[in-house]
Short mmCIF file of C-alpha atoms in Angstrom, two decimals:
data_model
loop_
_atom_site.label_atom_id
_atom_site.label_comp_id
_atom_site.label_asym_id
_atom_site.label_seq_id
_atom_site.Cartn_x
_atom_site.Cartn_y
_atom_site.Cartn_z
CA MET Z 193 297.65 90.20 220.28
CA SER Z 194 301.42 90.52 220.71
CA THR Z 195 303.30 88.27 223.09
CA ARG Z 196 306.62 88.76 224.81
CA PRO Z 197 309.39 86.93 222.93
CA VAL Z 198 310.83 83.91 224.70
CA THR Z 199 314.50 84.34 225.54
CA ARG Z 200 316.83 81.62 226.73
CA THR Z 201 320.03 81.89 228.73
CA TRP Z 202 322.91 79.48 229.19
CA TYR Z 203 323.97 78.68 232.75
CA ARG Z 204 326.80 76.63 234.23
CA VAL Z 205 325.38 74.20 236.78
CA ALA Z 206 327.37 71.93 239.10
CA ILE Z 207 325.54 68.71 240.00
CA ALA Z 208 326.20 66.09 242.65
CA ARG Z 209 325.91 62.55 241.23
CA PRO Z 210 325.32 59.20 242.91
CA HIS Z 211 328.56 57.22 243.25
CA ALA Z 212 330.58 59.73 241.20
CA ALA Z 213 332.35 63.07 241.55
CA PRO Z 214 330.31 66.24 240.95
CA MET Z 215 330.01 67.27 237.30
CA LEU Z 216 329.84 70.67 235.63
CA LEU Z 217 327.25 71.17 232.90
CA ALA Z 218 326.17 73.98 230.62
CA ALA Z 219 322.36 74.12 230.52
CA GLU Z 220 319.92 76.40 228.75
CA GLY Z 221 316.60 77.74 230.02
CA GLU Z 222 314.14 80.62 229.99
CA HIS Z 223 315.11 81.13 233.64
CA LEU Z 224 317.52 79.56 236.11
CA GLY Z 225 314.95 77.09 237.44
CA MET Z 226 314.49 75.58 233.98
CA ALA Z 227 318.26 75.26 233.47
CA ILE Z 228 318.68 73.57 236.86
CA ALA Z 229 315.86 71.12 236.08
CA THR Z 230 317.47 70.30 232.73
CA ALA Z 231 320.86 69.71 234.37
CA GLU Z 232 319.38 67.50 237.10
CA HIS Z 233 317.44 65.41 234.58
CA HIS Z 234 320.63 64.83 232.57
CA VAL Z 235 321.94 62.38 235.17
CA LYS Z 236 319.62 60.06 237.09
CA GLY Z 237 319.60 60.88 240.80
CA ALA Z 238 321.63 64.10 240.40
CA TYR Z 239 320.89 67.40 242.11
CA ALA Z 240 322.29 70.90 241.63
CA ILE Z 241 324.80 72.24 244.17
CA ALA Z 242 325.87 75.54 242.53
CA ALA Z 243 325.17 77.64 239.44
CA GLU Z 244 326.07 80.81 237.56
CA VAL Z 245 325.20 82.61 234.33
CA ALA Z 246 327.59 81.48 231.60
CA ASN Z 247 329.65 84.19 229.95
CA SER Z 248 329.98 84.36 226.18
CA ALA Z 249 333.16 82.29 226.14
CA GLU Z 250 331.44 79.47 228.06
CA ILE Z 251 328.35 79.16 225.86
CA PRO Z 252 328.50 75.90 223.87
CA LEU Z 253 329.09 76.41 220.16
CA GLY Z 254 328.83 74.35 217.02
CA GLU Z 255 326.60 71.33 216.89
CA SER Z 256 325.14 71.89 220.37
CA VAL Z 257 323.54 75.26 219.61
CA GLY Z 258 319.89 74.85 218.71
CA LYS Z 259 320.03 71.09 219.22
CA GLU Z 260 321.07 70.41 222.80
CA ARG Z 261 319.89 72.17 225.97
CA VAL Z 262 322.62 70.65 228.14
CA VAL Z 263 326.30 69.98 227.47
CA GLU Z 264 328.80 68.21 229.72
CA ILE Z 265 331.81 70.42 230.53
CA GLY Z 266 333.75 68.18 232.90
CA ASP Z 267 334.47 67.75 236.59
CA ALA Z 268 333.06 70.41 238.89
CA PRO Z 269 335.27 72.34 241.31
CA GLU Z 270 335.39 71.11 244.90
CA LEU Z 271 332.09 72.17 246.51
CA PRO Z 272 329.94 71.18 249.48
CA THR Z 273 327.24 68.77 248.33
CA PHE Z 274 324.44 69.83 250.68
CA HIS Z 275 321.14 69.49 248.82
CA TRP Z 276 319.76 73.00 249.11
CA PRO Z 277 315.97 73.30 248.98
CA VAL Z 278 314.51 74.19 245.61
CA GLY Z 279 314.47 77.97 245.13
CA VAL Z 280 317.99 78.85 246.31
CA ILE Z 281 321.46 77.79 245.19
CA PRO Z 282 325.02 79.00 245.87
CA SER Z 283 326.90 80.89 243.19
CA LEU Z 284 329.46 78.75 241.39
CA ALA Z 285 331.74 81.71 240.76
CA ALA Z 286 331.95 82.98 244.35
CA PRO Z 287 333.92 81.60 247.29
CA THR Z 288 331.81 79.05 249.15
CA GLU Z 289 331.54 78.50 252.89
CA ARG Z 290 333.66 75.39 253.39
CA ALA Z 291 331.89 74.14 256.51
CA GLU Z 292 329.18 71.76 255.40
CA ALA Z 293 325.66 73.05 255.70
CA ARG Z 294 323.49 70.65 257.70
CA ARG Z 295 320.07 69.88 259.03
CA GLY Z 296 319.37 71.50 262.37
CA TYR Z 297 317.95 74.45 264.27
CA THR Z 298 319.40 77.22 266.38
CA ILE Z 299 318.05 79.93 268.69
CA HIS Z 300 319.16 83.42 267.71
CA ASP Z 301 320.30 85.96 270.28
CA ASP Z 302 317.73 88.73 269.81
CA PRO Z 303 317.00 91.37 272.47
CA ASN Z 304 313.37 91.83 271.45
CA LEU Z 305 312.12 88.54 270.01
CA PHE Z 306 312.35 84.81 270.57
CA VAL Z 307 313.73 83.60 267.23
CA VAL Z 308 314.26 79.97 266.23
CA GLU Z 309 315.61 79.13 262.76
CA ALA Z 310 315.64 75.64 261.25
CA GLN Z 311 317.17 74.30 258.07
CA THR Z 312 316.86 70.98 256.28
CA GLU Z 313 317.61 69.33 252.96
CA ALA Z 314 315.43 69.75 249.89
CA GLU Z 315 313.48 66.51 250.28
CA HIS Z 316 312.49 67.30 253.89
CA LEU Z 317 311.52 70.97 253.64
CA THR Z 318 307.82 70.42 253.01
CA ASP Z 319 307.56 67.92 255.87
CA LEU Z 320 309.32 70.36 258.20
CA PHE Z 321 307.19 73.40 257.42
CA MET Z 322 303.89 71.55 257.17
CA GLY Z 323 304.76 69.52 260.27
CA MET Z 324 305.26 72.73 262.24
CA ILE Z 325 301.91 74.08 261.03
CA GLU Z 326 300.17 70.84 262.04
CA ARG Z 327 301.47 71.29 265.59
CA LEU Z 328 300.40 74.93 266.02
CA PRO Z 329 297.87 75.39 268.85
CA THR Z 330 296.02 77.88 266.66
CA ALA Z 331 296.49 79.92 263.48
CA ASP Z 332 294.75 82.96 262.04
CA ASN Z 333 296.12 84.19 258.70
CA LEU Z 334 298.29 83.05 255.82
CA GLU Z 335 300.51 85.72 254.24
CA ILE Z 336 302.44 85.36 250.99
CA ARG Z 337 305.02 87.98 250.04
CA VAL Z 338 305.96 88.19 246.36
CA LEU Z 339 309.39 89.73 246.76
CA ASP Z 340 311.03 92.59 244.91
CA HIS Z 341 313.68 90.41 243.25
CA PHE Z 342 311.05 88.25 241.52
CA GLU Z 343 311.67 89.25 237.89
CA ASP Z 344 313.46 92.35 239.28
CA ALA Z 345 310.11 94.03 239.87
CA GLY Z 346 311.52 96.37 242.51
CA THR Z 347 308.45 96.05 244.74
CA THR Z 348 307.20 93.47 247.22
CA ASP Z 349 303.48 92.64 247.05
CA VAL Z 350 301.89 91.37 250.26
CA TYR Z 351 298.92 88.98 249.99
CA LEU Z 352 296.84 87.93 252.98
CA THR Z 353 293.95 85.57 253.59
CA SER Z 354 290.93 86.45 255.66
CA ARG Z 355 290.79 84.90 259.13
CA VAL Z 356 291.17 81.16 258.63
CA ASP Z 357 292.21 78.23 260.78
CA ALA Z 358 295.26 75.96 260.55
CA LYS Z 359 293.34 73.20 258.74
CA LYS Z 360 292.37 75.53 255.89
CA ILE Z 361 295.92 76.85 255.68
CA LEU Z 362 297.26 73.29 255.49
CA ARG Z 363 294.80 72.35 252.74
CA PHE Z 364 295.75 75.39 250.67
CA LEU Z 365 299.49 74.85 251.08
CA ASP Z 366 299.22 71.11 250.44
CA ASP Z 367 297.60 71.88 247.07
CA HIS Z 368 300.32 74.37 246.10
CA ASP Z 369 303.46 73.33 247.98
CA ASP Z 370 305.59 72.62 244.89
CA GLU Z 371 305.08 76.10 243.50
CA LEU Z 372 304.99 78.14 246.71
CA PHE Z 373 307.67 76.31 248.68
CA GLY Z 374 310.01 75.95 245.71
CA ASN Z 375 309.94 79.60 244.68
CA GLY Z 376 312.91 81.48 246.11
CA HIS Z 377 311.20 84.78 245.38
CA LEU Z 378 308.44 84.20 247.95
CA GLU Z 379 308.06 84.23 251.72
CA THR Z 380 305.15 82.39 253.33
CA SER Z 381 304.05 83.21 256.88
CA ILE Z 382 301.43 81.95 259.33
CA TYR Z 383 300.20 84.38 262.01
CA ILE Z 384 299.29 83.10 265.48
CA ARG Z 385 297.67 86.07 267.18
CA LYS Z 386 297.02 84.56 270.57
CA HIS Z 387 300.75 84.03 271.07
CA LYS Z 388 301.87 87.09 269.06
CA ALA Z 389 303.94 84.76 266.91
CA THR Z 390 304.78 84.06 263.28
CA LEU Z 391 305.88 80.85 261.60
CA ARG Z 392 307.69 81.68 258.34
CA LEU Z 393 309.20 79.89 255.38
CA THR Z 394 311.80 82.44 254.35
CA GLU Z 395 313.08 83.36 250.91
CA HIS Z 396 316.26 81.46 251.87
CA LYS Z 397 314.22 78.30 252.58
CA THR Z 398 314.74 78.22 256.30
CA VAL Z 399 311.82 77.82 258.71
CA VAL Z 400 311.69 80.56 261.32
CA TRP Z 401 309.61 80.96 264.48
CA LEU Z 402 309.32 84.52 265.81
CA SER Z 403 307.40 85.53 268.92
CA GLU Z 404 307.36 88.39 271.39
CA ASP Z 405 308.04 86.06 274.30
CA ARG Z 406 309.18 82.52 275.11
CA THR Z 407 305.77 81.17 276.13
CA LEU Z 408 305.98 78.33 273.60
CA GLU Z 409 309.74 77.76 273.78
CA THR Z 410 309.41 74.22 275.16
CA GLU Z 411 306.70 73.35 272.67
CA VAL Z 412 308.64 74.64 269.65
CA ALA Z 413 311.71 72.64 270.70
CA GLY Z 414 309.48 69.58 271.09
CA TRP Z 415 307.96 70.03 267.63
CA LEU Z 416 311.41 70.19 266.05
CA LYS Z 417 312.53 67.11 267.97
CA ASP Z 418 309.46 65.24 266.75
CA LEU Z 419 310.42 66.24 263.20
CA ALA Z 420 313.98 64.91 263.70
CA VAL Z 421 315.61 68.34 263.50
CA PRO Z 422 318.42 68.52 266.10
CA ARG Z 423 319.56 71.64 267.89
CA VAL Z 424 322.98 72.84 266.69
CA PRO Z 425 325.24 75.67 267.90
CA SER Z 426 324.94 77.54 264.59
CA LEU Z 427 323.63 77.11 261.06
CA VAL Z 428 325.48 77.49 257.78
CA THR Z 429 322.62 78.89 255.69
CA ILE Z 430 322.61 80.01 252.07
CA THR Z 431 323.03 83.59 253.31
CA ARG Z 432 326.63 82.77 254.24
CA THR Z 433 327.70 82.72 250.59
CA PRO Z 434 326.74 84.58 247.38
CA HIS Z 435 323.71 82.83 245.93
CA PHE Z 436 320.80 82.91 243.50
CA HIS Z 437 317.04 82.79 244.04
CA TYR Z 438 314.98 81.01 241.39
CA ARG Z 439 311.56 79.50 240.74
CA PRO Z 440 310.75 75.91 239.73
CA ALA Z 441 310.81 75.03 236.05
CA LYS Z 442 307.04 74.60 235.71
CA SER Z 443 305.94 77.39 238.05
CA ARG Z 444 304.02 80.56 237.18
CA ASP Z 445 305.72 83.83 236.35
CA ARG Z 446 305.08 86.82 238.64
CA ASN Z 447 301.97 88.16 236.89
CA LYS Z 448 300.30 84.75 236.59
CA LEU Z 449 301.12 83.89 240.21
CA GLU Z 450 299.63 87.13 241.53
CA GLU Z 451 296.52 86.66 239.41
CA TYR Z 452 296.21 83.14 240.82
CA LEU Z 453 296.59 84.28 244.43
CA TYR Z 454 293.82 86.81 243.84
CA ARG Z 455 291.55 84.10 242.42
CA GLN Z 456 292.28 82.03 245.53
CA ARG Z 457 290.88 84.89 247.64
CA LEU Z 458 294.12 86.26 248.98
CA ARG Z 459 293.93 90.05 249.11
CA ARG Z 460 296.85 92.27 248.21
CA VAL Z 461 297.06 94.36 251.38
CA ASP Z 462 300.26 96.26 250.72
CA THR Z 463 303.01 97.01 248.23
CA LEU Z 464 306.50 97.76 249.52
CA ARG Z 465 309.40 99.52 247.87
CA ASP Z 466 312.73 99.56 249.72
CA GLY Z 467 310.89 98.19 252.75
CA ARG Z 468 308.38 101.08 252.80
CA SER Z 469 304.69 100.91 252.04
CA THR Z 470 303.63 102.60 248.81
CA ARG Z 471 299.99 102.64 249.92
CA ALA Z 472 298.34 105.23 252.10
CA SER Z 473 297.38 102.54 254.59
CA SER Z 474 297.02 98.79 254.88
CA ALA Z 475 295.39 96.42 257.35
CA GLU Z 476 295.21 92.70 257.86
CA ALA Z 477 292.09 91.03 256.51
CA ASP Z 478 289.98 90.14 259.54
CA THR Z 479 286.79 89.01 257.91
#
């Protein structure tokens, strides 16, 4: 049986270091997530703050090729050092929003929906999203969207559980949080039918509450306060600058992930291309 050849790519990765100026590295990987993990492991306590695909002139030559997977280039350019959640990272080559990104939440001005968006650093994302789920008065379905930019598939596959409660959703996510929460090619949503609301971990790693009314406005604000997320006038999210989406180094590729979701009894209920369904019809799983 033939297998797809493994290809590796060199990336330039800027890392923030404890008690030192940010450093620029060249790192190799089968995908960006592997290169970022390699760069972060090169310096104890470091984390990536920007990345880009290396051009041919920037690929390390000589003794490093075939022997080293990471090479120190020198000091990184001046960049914000916010620790973006795993799955998204600003582009090193593009202009970067100079205002520091920060932990906080804001209420968006939307004429039709009550929309709250929260952002936090990498180490607190799981606690924020899971903490919000724990506080939900009820929950009905878990949806996972495998997005069109995952391996440039061009389609978004929508997977949905049958009717479940919040405790079952929490157990499932707790078992798979590293892979699901750290994949920037996924969106994970919880549906709360009684309140016509959705709690979503977006592809940009922000946590969003959407509802048709403000019935739970006070409660949502209280949940965020309990989780030490302050209200701020506005958020500087990853969408404010050119960026990359990536998956964790040890995560599944698209085919293996979709096979796994199916084995975990999530049904593929729709496939979208350019935001439009490619199926004749689709319905939420109610049984």
